[in-house]
Amino acid sequence: MFNNEAASISRATSVSRASKQGSTISRNQSLIKKNVAPQDLRPSDILIERFVAWKAIVKQLIAYFEGIADIENNIAKEYTKLGAVIQVPFRSGNQFLGEGGLQDIYYNIRDKTRVIADQHANLGRTIDSSIVQHLQKLRTEIKAHIKNVQNDTGKLATSVAKERELSGRMIGELATNISIFKNTPMGVTNKTDPYVANMAVTRQLQKQVHEENALQKSIIIMQQNSAHFEEGIVRAIQSAWQTYDEWQSRMSGSVQDTWHNLGISMASLAPDREWISFSARSDHLLDPETPLRNPETIQYPSKEDPSVIAVHTGHLERKKRFTRTYREAYYVLTPAGFLHEYNSSDPSNGHAPVFSLFLPACTLGPPSSTSAKSHKFHIEGRKDGTGTTKSGSFKLPMSGGQHAWSFRSRSREDMMEWWNDIRMLCARYLVASEQMDRGGPVEAAVRSAGYVSEEEEEEDDEGSSIEEEEQEDDDDLYQDAVVDEDEVPPSYTHPAKNSGIEVGQNGYAKRARRG
């Protein structure tokens, strides 16, 4: 053990020498600096510098633990605020169980959070009251030790300096007396006798050496004391850290157990416990077996009014005005006299009609003949429209701004259904005459006059919905639509059962032939 202490002292001395050769400030503060050369009293300065460094190190550790104490105190404050966030009992009235439910868990969270805050606060107080104060006391002891080194070696160093100065002066006087003796032997006195002066120098040197030996012994003793004192410093620092480690581990373990218990408490709650209790208490929850409402079964005023029931619905093709091509769409014929076009086959989806035609202000042309390739009819946008009797094409006045629209159906039966329903709403409608055989030389003559056959008209009509030919007006074929103000809006033309009216293959009443 002795050898280890000596080795540690020698290592400390070598490190100090190799480091910076001492600071100028500590040297100037040293009491032994003013009268003694630095090389003669270096060991004492090294001791002072070393413990000045120890004082700074301990001061840093004090600041470190003070910072930890502040952190723990701040954590305790934050946890205290955090615990106040949990407001129990709940303000939601009878929404949750009073006992055995989520509210009990929240009580536990609030209380355990306060416990965690107290544990952090206790650790902060322990650091302040135990560790920091212990280190501050250690720093005070280091300062006292530095003062002792300065005081103990300072007096001896001052004495050595005086003796060395006196010895130098007496050696100089000895040299002067010897010079006088050699130059003027008759001028030597009893006090300036070189022998007497030399004896005085010998006594002075003995006294000087005695003081130097005393200083050396003092420094050696101080070095030994410093070595033991430094061991005490290290043990004090280790003890402070061990104390912090024990308290911090204890606190961390307690906090971890608290969090673990909170987790167990939270996991113990059945996910459906609160809902089952709530549904049992509440009288306003819907029965899961309650059937959903059907919009079609909703009854409201005027739902069954004849004016809101479509007369005819289905798909038709309408010739576009500029591209002159047919495009199929969904059409609805209403009792109000409108023929609406929709993009979708479900008009109830909320979209407005993309095209509407008010039939009471229009003239309906005749349907195409049975021998025609396509099944179509035309509607002119004016009440007094005129047209041909072969396929319903209209001629329009050159100055008028009216239009005619061509509609085409998938089958003749479908076309006739549309035509019969539309003619009930139009202002006028045109009935085609019976088809005649136009062969032979008469046909050629008629062609030269501008007559177009049914097949040729079908081909031409693919490019235009309006015939550009000139023909005579067939006013005798027009029939004005009958409008009765007291009559209900028209509907489908199907006759009632057992009415005695004969129904044809197309579903409409057969017309009586006139002789």
PDB file of N, CA and C in Angstrom, residues 262-317:
ATOM      1  N   LEU A 262     -50.230   0.865 -13.879  1.00  0.00           N
ATOM      2  CA  LEU A 262     -51.226   1.588 -14.652  1.00  0.00           C
ATOM      3  C   LEU A 262     -51.594   0.841 -15.929  1.00  0.00           C
ATOM      4  N   GLY A 263     -50.590   0.231 -16.558  1.00  0.00           N
ATOM      5  CA  GLY A 263     -50.868  -0.555 -17.762  1.00  0.00           C
ATOM      6  C   GLY A 263     -51.751  -1.757 -17.471  1.00  0.00           C
ATOM      7  N   ILE A 264     -51.477  -2.423 -16.354  1.00  0.00           N
ATOM      8  CA  ILE A 264     -52.306  -3.570 -15.971  1.00  0.00           C
ATOM      9  C   ILE A 264     -53.736  -3.120 -15.688  1.00  0.00           C
ATOM     10  N   SER A 265     -53.870  -1.993 -15.009  1.00  0.00           N
ATOM     11  CA  SER A 265     -55.208  -1.485 -14.703  1.00  0.00           C
ATOM     12  C   SER A 265     -55.977  -1.125 -15.964  1.00  0.00           C
ATOM     13  N   MET A 266     -55.300  -0.505 -16.926  1.00  0.00           N
ATOM     14  CA  MET A 266     -55.967  -0.147 -18.170  1.00  0.00           C
ATOM     15  C   MET A 266     -56.354  -1.390 -18.975  1.00  0.00           C
ATOM     16  N   ALA A 267     -55.489  -2.395 -18.995  1.00  0.00           N
ATOM     17  CA  ALA A 267     -55.778  -3.606 -19.762  1.00  0.00           C
ATOM     18  C   ALA A 267     -56.893  -4.443 -19.134  1.00  0.00           C
ATOM     19  N   SER A 268     -57.157  -4.241 -17.864  1.00  0.00           N
ATOM     20  CA  SER A 268     -58.176  -5.049 -17.194  1.00  0.00           C
ATOM     21  C   SER A 268     -59.596  -4.633 -17.573  1.00  0.00           C
ATOM     22  N   LEU A 269     -59.772  -3.473 -18.193  1.00  0.00           N
ATOM     23  CA  LEU A 269     -61.101  -3.002 -18.565  1.00  0.00           C
ATOM     24  C   LEU A 269     -61.545  -3.668 -19.865  1.00  0.00           C
ATOM     25  N   ALA A 270     -62.692  -4.320 -19.824  1.00  0.00           N
ATOM     26  CA  ALA A 270     -63.239  -4.943 -21.031  1.00  0.00           C
ATOM     27  C   ALA A 270     -63.650  -3.855 -22.018  1.00  0.00           C
ATOM     28  N   PRO A 271     -63.328  -4.005 -23.296  1.00  0.00           N
ATOM     29  CA  PRO A 271     -63.631  -2.942 -24.261  1.00  0.00           C
ATOM     30  C   PRO A 271     -65.114  -2.604 -24.371  1.00  0.00           C
ATOM     31  N   ASP A 272     -65.991  -3.589 -24.140  1.00  0.00           N
ATOM     32  CA  ASP A 272     -67.412  -3.329 -24.310  1.00  0.00           C
ATOM     33  C   ASP A 272     -68.143  -3.100 -22.990  1.00  0.00           C
ATOM     34  N   ARG A 273     -67.427  -3.002 -21.888  1.00  0.00           N
ATOM     35  CA  ARG A 273     -68.086  -2.874 -20.593  1.00  0.00           C
ATOM     36  C   ARG A 273     -68.858  -1.562 -20.487  1.00  0.00           C
ATOM     37  N   GLU A 274     -68.230  -0.469 -20.874  1.00  0.00           N
ATOM     38  CA  GLU A 274     -68.889   0.827 -20.777  1.00  0.00           C
ATOM     39  C   GLU A 274     -70.087   0.903 -21.722  1.00  0.00           C
ATOM     40  N   TRP A 275     -69.930   0.383 -22.945  1.00  0.00           N
ATOM     41  CA  TRP A 275     -71.027   0.462 -23.913  1.00  0.00           C
ATOM     42  C   TRP A 275     -72.212  -0.390 -23.477  1.00  0.00           C
ATOM     43  N   ILE A 276     -71.945  -1.577 -22.954  1.00  0.00           N
ATOM     44  CA  ILE A 276     -73.042  -2.432 -22.496  1.00  0.00           C
ATOM     45  C   ILE A 276     -73.814  -1.735 -21.380  1.00  0.00           C
ATOM     46  N   SER A 277     -73.091  -1.143 -20.444  1.00  0.00           N
ATOM     47  CA  SER A 277     -73.746  -0.430 -19.357  1.00  0.00           C
ATOM     48  C   SER A 277     -74.512   0.780 -19.880  1.00  0.00           C
ATOM     49  N   PHE A 278     -73.938   1.501 -20.832  1.00  0.00           N
ATOM     50  CA  PHE A 278     -74.591   2.682 -21.387  1.00  0.00           C
ATOM     51  C   PHE A 278     -75.862   2.313 -22.147  1.00  0.00           C
ATOM     52  N   SER A 279     -75.778   1.276 -22.970  1.00  0.00           N
ATOM     53  CA  SER A 279     -76.948   0.863 -23.737  1.00  0.00           C
ATOM     54  C   SER A 279     -78.058   0.350 -22.831  1.00  0.00           C
ATOM     55  N   ALA A 280     -77.680  -0.242 -21.697  1.00  0.00           N
ATOM     56  CA  ALA A 280     -78.693  -0.729 -20.764  1.00  0.00           C
ATOM     57  C   ALA A 280     -79.396   0.430 -20.059  1.00  0.00           C
ATOM     58  N   ARG A 281     -78.689   1.553 -19.841  1.00  0.00           N
ATOM     59  CA  ARG A 281     -79.276   2.694 -19.152  1.00  0.00           C
ATOM     60  C   ARG A 281     -80.055   3.608 -20.086  1.00  0.00           C
ATOM     61  N   SER A 282     -79.674   3.649 -21.363  1.00  0.00           N
ATOM     62  CA  SER A 282     -80.249   4.619 -22.289  1.00  0.00           C
ATOM     63  C   SER A 282     -81.533   4.078 -22.911  1.00  0.00           C
ATOM     64  N   ASP A 283     -82.523   4.967 -23.057  1.00  0.00           N
ATOM     65  CA  ASP A 283     -83.786   4.614 -23.701  1.00  0.00           C
ATOM     66  C   ASP A 283     -83.907   5.190 -25.097  1.00  0.00           C
ATOM     67  N   HIS A 284     -82.856   5.823 -25.595  1.00  0.00           N
ATOM     68  CA  HIS A 284     -82.940   6.532 -26.872  1.00  0.00           C
ATOM     69  C   HIS A 284     -82.097   5.893 -27.965  1.00  0.00           C
ATOM     70  N   LEU A 285     -81.515   4.750 -27.718  1.00  0.00           N
ATOM     71  CA  LEU A 285     -80.736   4.082 -28.759  1.00  0.00           C
ATOM     72  C   LEU A 285     -81.674   3.328 -29.695  1.00  0.00           C
ATOM     73  N   LEU A 286     -81.316   3.260 -30.944  1.00  0.00           N
ATOM     74  CA  LEU A 286     -82.131   2.576 -31.936  1.00  0.00           C
ATOM     75  C   LEU A 286     -81.939   1.077 -31.849  1.00  0.00           C
ATOM     76  N   ASP A 287     -83.041   0.361 -32.098  1.00  0.00           N
ATOM     77  CA  ASP A 287     -82.986  -1.098 -32.135  1.00  0.00           C
ATOM     78  C   ASP A 287     -82.290  -1.524 -33.420  1.00  0.00           C
ATOM     79  N   PRO A 288     -81.250  -2.359 -33.328  1.00  0.00           N
ATOM     80  CA  PRO A 288     -80.563  -2.789 -34.559  1.00  0.00           C
ATOM     81  C   PRO A 288     -81.480  -3.506 -35.537  1.00  0.00           C
ATOM     82  N   GLU A 289     -82.606  -4.056 -35.064  1.00  0.00           N
ATOM     83  CA  GLU A 289     -83.528  -4.773 -35.932  1.00  0.00           C
ATOM     84  C   GLU A 289     -84.508  -3.845 -36.634  1.00  0.00           C
ATOM     85  N   THR A 290     -84.444  -2.550 -36.355  1.00  0.00           N
ATOM     86  CA  THR A 290     -85.354  -1.608 -37.009  1.00  0.00           C
ATOM     87  C   THR A 290     -85.087  -1.561 -38.501  1.00  0.00           C
ATOM     88  N   PRO A 291     -86.100  -1.817 -39.354  1.00  0.00           N
ATOM     89  CA  PRO A 291     -85.860  -1.823 -40.816  1.00  0.00           C
ATOM     90  C   PRO A 291     -85.559  -0.419 -41.329  1.00  0.00           C
ATOM     91  N   LEU A 292     -84.800  -0.367 -42.388  1.00  0.00           N
ATOM     92  CA  LEU A 292     -84.472   0.904 -43.013  1.00  0.00           C
ATOM     93  C   LEU A 292     -85.659   1.416 -43.821  1.00  0.00           C
ATOM     94  N   ARG A 293     -85.773   2.712 -43.943  1.00  0.00           N
ATOM     95  CA  ARG A 293     -86.867   3.323 -44.684  1.00  0.00           C
ATOM     96  C   ARG A 293     -86.632   3.212 -46.182  1.00  0.00           C
ATOM     97  N   ASN A 294     -87.729   3.044 -46.914  1.00  0.00           N
ATOM     98  CA  ASN A 294     -87.680   2.933 -48.361  1.00  0.00           C
ATOM     99  C   ASN A 294     -88.267   4.208 -48.962  1.00  0.00           C
ATOM    100  N   PRO A 295     -87.484   4.943 -49.746  1.00  0.00           N
ATOM    101  CA  PRO A 295     -88.026   6.191 -50.313  1.00  0.00           C
ATOM    102  C   PRO A 295     -89.284   5.975 -51.146  1.00  0.00           C
ATOM    103  N   GLU A 296     -89.433   4.796 -51.740  1.00  0.00           N
ATOM    104  CA  GLU A 296     -90.594   4.560 -52.597  1.00  0.00           C
ATOM    105  C   GLU A 296     -91.882   4.437 -51.796  1.00  0.00           C
ATOM    106  N   THR A 297     -91.766   4.111 -50.524  1.00  0.00           N
ATOM    107  CA  THR A 297     -92.958   3.951 -49.702  1.00  0.00           C
ATOM    108  C   THR A 297     -93.382   5.240 -49.001  1.00  0.00           C
ATOM    109  N   ILE A 298     -92.628   6.305 -49.194  1.00  0.00           N
ATOM    110  CA  ILE A 298     -92.972   7.563 -48.540  1.00  0.00           C
ATOM    111  C   ILE A 298     -94.214   8.152 -49.195  1.00  0.00           C
ATOM    112  N   GLN A 299     -95.133   8.554 -48.391  1.00  0.00           N
ATOM    113  CA  GLN A 299     -96.364   9.171 -48.879  1.00  0.00           C
ATOM    114  C   GLN A 299     -96.335  10.669 -48.572  1.00  0.00           C
ATOM    115  N   TYR A 300     -96.650  11.452 -49.573  1.00  0.00           N
ATOM    116  CA  TYR A 300     -96.674  12.894 -49.396  1.00  0.00           C
ATOM    117  C   TYR A 300     -97.785  13.466 -50.275  1.00  0.00           C
ATOM    118  N   PRO A 301     -98.261  14.671 -50.038  1.00  0.00           N
ATOM    119  CA  PRO A 301     -99.367  15.243 -50.825  1.00  0.00           C
ATOM    120  C   PRO A 301     -99.033  15.316 -52.303  1.00  0.00           C
ATOM    121  N   SER A 302     -99.980  14.982 -53.113  1.00  0.00           N
ATOM    122  CA  SER A 302     -99.889  15.040 -54.582  1.00  0.00           C
ATOM    123  C   SER A 302     -98.934  14.020 -55.158  1.00  0.00           C
ATOM    124  N   LYS A 303     -98.553  13.009 -54.371  1.00  0.00           N
ATOM    125  CA  LYS A 303     -97.648  11.993 -54.922  1.00  0.00           C
ATOM    126  C   LYS A 303     -98.316  11.225 -56.053  1.00  0.00           C
ATOM    127  N   GLU A 304     -99.620  10.935 -55.929  1.00  0.00           N
ATOM    128  CA  GLU A 304    -100.336  10.165 -56.929  1.00  0.00           C
ATOM    129  C   GLU A 304    -101.133  11.046 -57.888  1.00  0.00           C
ATOM    130  N   ASP A 305    -100.852  12.355 -57.894  1.00  0.00           N
ATOM    131  CA  ASP A 305    -101.566  13.233 -58.809  1.00  0.00           C
ATOM    132  C   ASP A 305    -101.250  12.857 -60.255  1.00  0.00           C
ATOM    133  N   PRO A 306    -102.246  12.844 -61.135  1.00  0.00           N
ATOM    134  CA  PRO A 306    -101.975  12.437 -62.535  1.00  0.00           C
ATOM    135  C   PRO A 306    -100.953  13.311 -63.236  1.00  0.00           C
ATOM    136  N   SER A 307    -100.808  14.545 -62.812  1.00  0.00           N
ATOM    137  CA  SER A 307     -99.883  15.441 -63.507  1.00  0.00           C
ATOM    138  C   SER A 307     -98.417  15.118 -63.239  1.00  0.00           C
ATOM    139  N   VAL A 308     -98.121  14.278 -62.247  1.00  0.00           N
ATOM    140  CA  VAL A 308     -96.726  13.954 -61.940  1.00  0.00           C
ATOM    141  C   VAL A 308     -96.339  12.578 -62.443  1.00  0.00           C
ATOM    142  N   ILE A 309     -97.293  11.869 -63.059  1.00  0.00           N
ATOM    143  CA  ILE A 309     -97.014  10.526 -63.567  1.00  0.00           C
ATOM    144  C   ILE A 309     -96.698  10.633 -65.045  1.00  0.00           C
ATOM    145  N   ALA A 310     -95.570  10.077 -65.456  1.00  0.00           N
ATOM    146  CA  ALA A 310     -95.142  10.167 -66.846  1.00  0.00           C
ATOM    147  C   ALA A 310     -96.134   9.453 -67.763  1.00  0.00           C
ATOM    148  N   VAL A 311     -96.395  10.050 -68.928  1.00  0.00           N
ATOM    149  CA  VAL A 311     -97.268   9.441 -69.925  1.00  0.00           C
ATOM    150  C   VAL A 311     -96.550   8.315 -70.642  1.00  0.00           C
ATOM    151  N   HIS A 312     -95.264   8.541 -70.950  1.00  0.00           N
ATOM    152  CA  HIS A 312     -94.488   7.535 -71.680  1.00  0.00           C
ATOM    153  C   HIS A 312     -93.010   7.749 -71.349  1.00  0.00           C
ATOM    154  N   THR A 313     -92.302   6.679 -71.176  1.00  0.00           N
ATOM    155  CA  THR A 313     -90.857   6.722 -70.933  1.00  0.00           C
ATOM    156  C   THR A 313     -90.177   5.667 -71.782  1.00  0.00           C
ATOM    157  N   GLY A 314     -88.950   5.920 -72.137  1.00  0.00           N
ATOM    158  CA  GLY A 314     -88.188   4.959 -72.916  1.00  0.00           C
ATOM    159  C   GLY A 314     -87.051   5.626 -73.653  1.00  0.00           C
ATOM    160  N   HIS A 315     -86.410   4.859 -74.520  1.00  0.00           N
ATOM    161  CA  HIS A 315     -85.259   5.356 -75.267  1.00  0.00           C
ATOM    162  C   HIS A 315     -85.666   5.723 -76.682  1.00  0.00           C
ATOM    163  N   LEU A 316     -85.148   6.844 -77.139  1.00  0.00           N
ATOM    164  CA  LEU A 316     -85.311   7.302 -78.507  1.00  0.00           C
ATOM    165  C   LEU A 316     -83.972   7.837 -78.995  1.00  0.00           C
ATOM    166  N   GLU A 317     -83.881   7.894 -80.336  1.00  0.00           N
ATOM    167  CA  GLU A 317     -82.708   8.506 -80.943  1.00  0.00           C
ATOM    168  C   GLU A 317     -83.126   9.838 -81.560  1.00  0.00           C
TER     169      GLU A 317
END
